[in-house]
mmCIF file of C-alpha atoms in Angstrom:
data_model
loop_
_atom_site.group_PDB
_atom_site.id
_atom_site.type_symbol
_atom_site.label_atom_id
_atom_site.label_comp_id
_atom_site.label_asym_id
_atom_site.label_seq_id
_atom_site.Cartn_x
_atom_site.Cartn_y
_atom_site.Cartn_z
ATOM 1 C CA ALA A 21 0.000 0.000 0.000
ATOM 2 C CA PRO A 22 1.376 3.459 -0.855
ATOM 3 C CA PHE A 23 2.551 5.350 2.238
ATOM 4 C CA ARG A 24 5.660 7.327 3.087
ATOM 5 C CA ASP A 25 7.697 7.916 6.267
ATOM 6 C CA ILE A 26 5.172 6.624 8.796
ATOM 7 C CA SER A 27 5.503 4.354 11.821
ATOM 8 C CA ARG A 28 2.854 2.617 13.913
ATOM 9 C CA GLN A 29 2.944 1.307 17.477
ATOM 10 C CA LEU A 30 0.249 -0.724 19.184
ATOM 11 C CA LEU A 31 -0.297 0.827 22.630
ATOM 12 C CA PHE A 32 -3.362 -1.004 23.966
ATOM 13 C CA ARG A 33 -5.614 -3.853 22.879
ATOM 14 C CA SER A 34 -8.715 -5.045 24.730
ATOM 15 C CA THR A 35 -11.162 -7.638 23.480
ATOM 16 C CA GLY A 36 -13.404 -6.761 26.459
ATOM 17 C CA LEU A 37 -13.656 -3.142 25.344
ATOM 18 C CA GLY A 38 -13.494 -4.199 21.702
ATOM 19 C CA CYS A 39 -10.897 -1.586 20.779
ATOM 20 C CA GLU A 40 -7.268 -1.098 19.904
ATOM 21 C CA LEU A 41 -5.294 2.109 20.456
ATOM 22 C CA ARG A 42 -2.360 2.793 18.144
ATOM 23 C CA TYR A 43 0.146 5.635 17.853
ATOM 24 C CA PHE A 44 1.250 6.855 14.428
ATOM 25 C CA GLU A 45 4.153 9.170 13.691
ATOM 26 C CA ILE A 46 4.533 10.687 10.230
ATOM 27 C CA ALA A 47 7.782 12.444 9.259
ATOM 28 C CA PRO A 48 7.728 15.821 7.459
ATOM 29 C CA GLU A 49 5.952 15.483 4.095
ATOM 30 C CA GLY A 50 5.152 11.834 4.846
ATOM 31 C CA HIS A 51 1.664 10.362 4.568
ATOM 32 C CA SER A 52 -0.512 7.391 5.389
ATOM 33 C CA THR A 53 -2.183 5.192 2.794
ATOM 34 C CA LEU A 54 -5.283 6.350 0.916
ATOM 35 C CA GLU A 55 -7.704 3.651 2.073
ATOM 36 C CA ARG A 56 -11.124 2.959 3.551
ATOM 37 C CA HIS A 57 -12.666 0.331 5.844
ATOM 38 C CA GLU A 58 -15.980 -0.996 7.123
ATOM 39 C CA HIS A 59 -15.053 0.262 10.606
ATOM 40 C CA GLU A 60 -14.770 3.757 12.070
ATOM 41 C CA HIS A 61 -11.652 5.459 13.421
ATOM 42 C CA ALA A 62 -11.255 8.017 16.195
ATOM 43 C CA VAL A 63 -8.043 10.023 15.756
ATOM 44 C CA LEU A 64 -6.552 12.466 18.269
ATOM 45 C CA ILE A 65 -3.660 14.656 17.103
ATOM 46 C CA LEU A 66 -0.977 14.765 19.808
ATOM 47 C CA SER A 67 1.875 16.634 18.128
ATOM 48 C CA GLY A 68 2.782 18.484 14.977
ATOM 49 C CA GLY A 69 0.342 19.253 12.230
ATOM 50 C CA GLY A 70 -0.732 18.529 8.713
ATOM 51 C CA ALA A 71 -3.915 17.696 6.877
ATOM 52 C CA CYS A 72 -6.288 14.796 6.286
ATOM 53 C CA LEU A 73 -8.917 13.790 3.780
ATOM 54 C CA VAL A 74 -12.171 12.611 5.394
ATOM 55 C CA ASP A 75 -15.665 12.532 3.890
ATOM 56 C CA GLY A 76 -14.366 13.999 0.630
ATOM 57 C CA ALA A 77 -12.936 17.145 2.266
ATOM 58 C CA VAL A 78 -9.324 18.082 2.965
ATOM 59 C CA ARG A 79 -8.939 19.549 6.449
ATOM 60 C CA ALA A 80 -6.010 21.118 8.284
ATOM 61 C CA ILE A 81 -5.240 19.303 11.555
ATOM 62 C CA GLY A 82 -3.176 20.228 14.585
ATOM 63 C CA VAL A 83 -2.561 19.432 18.234
ATOM 64 C CA HIS A 84 -5.683 18.357 20.171
ATOM 65 C CA ASP A 85 -7.872 18.067 17.075
ATOM 66 C CA LEU A 86 -10.179 15.054 17.124
ATOM 67 C CA VAL A 87 -10.971 13.500 13.751
ATOM 68 C CA HIS A 88 -13.843 11.061 13.262
ATOM 69 C CA VAL A 89 -13.336 8.832 10.228
ATOM 70 C CA PRO A 90 -16.676 7.213 9.347
ATOM 71 C CA ALA A 91 -16.906 3.743 7.860
ATOM 72 C CA GLN A 92 -16.223 3.658 4.109
ATOM 73 C CA SER A 93 -14.607 7.120 4.089
ATOM 74 C CA TRP A 94 -11.366 7.514 2.119
ATOM 75 C CA HIS A 95 -8.721 8.806 4.522
ATOM 76 C CA PRO A 96 -5.054 9.575 4.190
ATOM 77 C CA PHE A 97 -3.223 11.716 6.765
ATOM 78 C CA ARG A 98 -0.288 13.923 5.744
ATOM 79 C CA ALA A 99 2.351 15.709 7.835
ATOM 80 C CA SER A 100 3.158 19.303 7.001
ATOM 81 C CA ALA A 101 6.315 20.080 5.029
ATOM 82 C CA GLY A 102 7.972 21.725 8.022
ATOM 83 C CA GLY A 103 7.211 19.199 10.729
ATOM 84 C CA HIS A 104 5.941 15.808 11.800
ATOM 85 C CA LEU A 105 2.442 14.586 12.686
ATOM 86 C CA GLY A 106 1.843 12.355 15.719
ATOM 87 C CA PHE A 107 -1.584 10.929 16.526
ATOM 88 C CA LEU A 108 -3.519 8.291 18.433
ATOM 89 C CA CYS A 109 -5.969 6.160 16.460
ATOM 90 C CA MET A 110 -8.641 3.986 18.065
ATOM 91 C CA VAL A 111 -10.276 1.225 16.024
ATOM 92 C CA ASN A 112 -12.236 -1.968 16.623
ATOM 93 C CA VAL A 113 -10.231 -5.034 17.660
ATOM 94 C CA ASP A 114 -12.107 -7.089 15.067
ATOM 95 C CA ARG A 115 -11.978 -5.147 11.830
ATOM 96 C CA ASP A 116 -11.745 -5.564 8.101
ATOM 97 C CA ARG A 117 -8.608 -5.144 6.017
ATOM 98 C CA PRO A 118 -7.982 -1.821 4.259
ATOM 99 C CA GLN A 119 -9.564 -1.294 0.845
ATOM 100 C CA LEU A 120 -7.380 0.522 -1.669
ATOM 101 C CA PRO A 121 -8.983 2.726 -4.328
ATOM 102 C CA SER A 122 -9.730 1.340 -7.771
ATOM 103 C CA ALA A 123 -9.103 3.359 -10.922
ATOM 104 C CA SER A 124 -12.744 4.489 -10.901
ATOM 105 C CA ASP A 125 -12.515 5.454 -7.203
ATOM 106 C CA LEU A 126 -9.444 7.589 -7.964
ATOM 107 C CA GLU A 127 -11.199 9.177 -10.917
ATOM 108 C CA ALA A 128 -14.138 10.141 -8.691
ATOM 109 C CA LEU A 129 -11.857 11.503 -5.951
ATOM 110 C CA ARG A 130 -9.873 13.577 -8.444
ATOM 111 C CA ARG A 131 -12.986 15.409 -9.646
ATOM 112 C CA ASP A 132 -12.453 17.789 -6.728
ATOM 113 C CA PRO A 133 -9.285 19.830 -7.465
ATOM 114 C CA LEU A 134 -8.425 20.177 -3.746
ATOM 115 C CA VAL A 135 -8.650 16.428 -3.203
ATOM 116 C CA ALA A 136 -6.716 15.736 -6.425
ATOM 117 C CA ALA A 137 -3.890 17.984 -5.216
ATOM 118 C CA PHE A 138 -3.850 16.292 -1.798
ATOM 119 C CA ILE A 139 -3.813 12.594 -2.726
ATOM 120 C CA ARG A 140 -0.632 11.062 -4.091
ATOM 121 C CA VAL A 141 -1.664 7.875 -5.832
#
């Protein structure tokens, strides 16, 4: 899957609570994979800044921002050019594998010039 300069650490996993908490760190100008899932994500920005694509909109993100990623929403996260992006991400313990965009998905996403400029696939 296409990503750049990102690391992931599993911090907590509980089948009783049904969730997993992970920490991601993205280096300057790095990014996560453009993907979607059947499950939701709850993301809390802890350090740095950047932008994300969620629900078809590109949004600036910074420290203490909370991002809800609904099921089936395309979502890459990108660190700013001048700094890193560190965030917590909570997901279901039992979850589906990431879905990568098809050629027709990419064509639809690229209809919005802001989204086209943001995604790197």
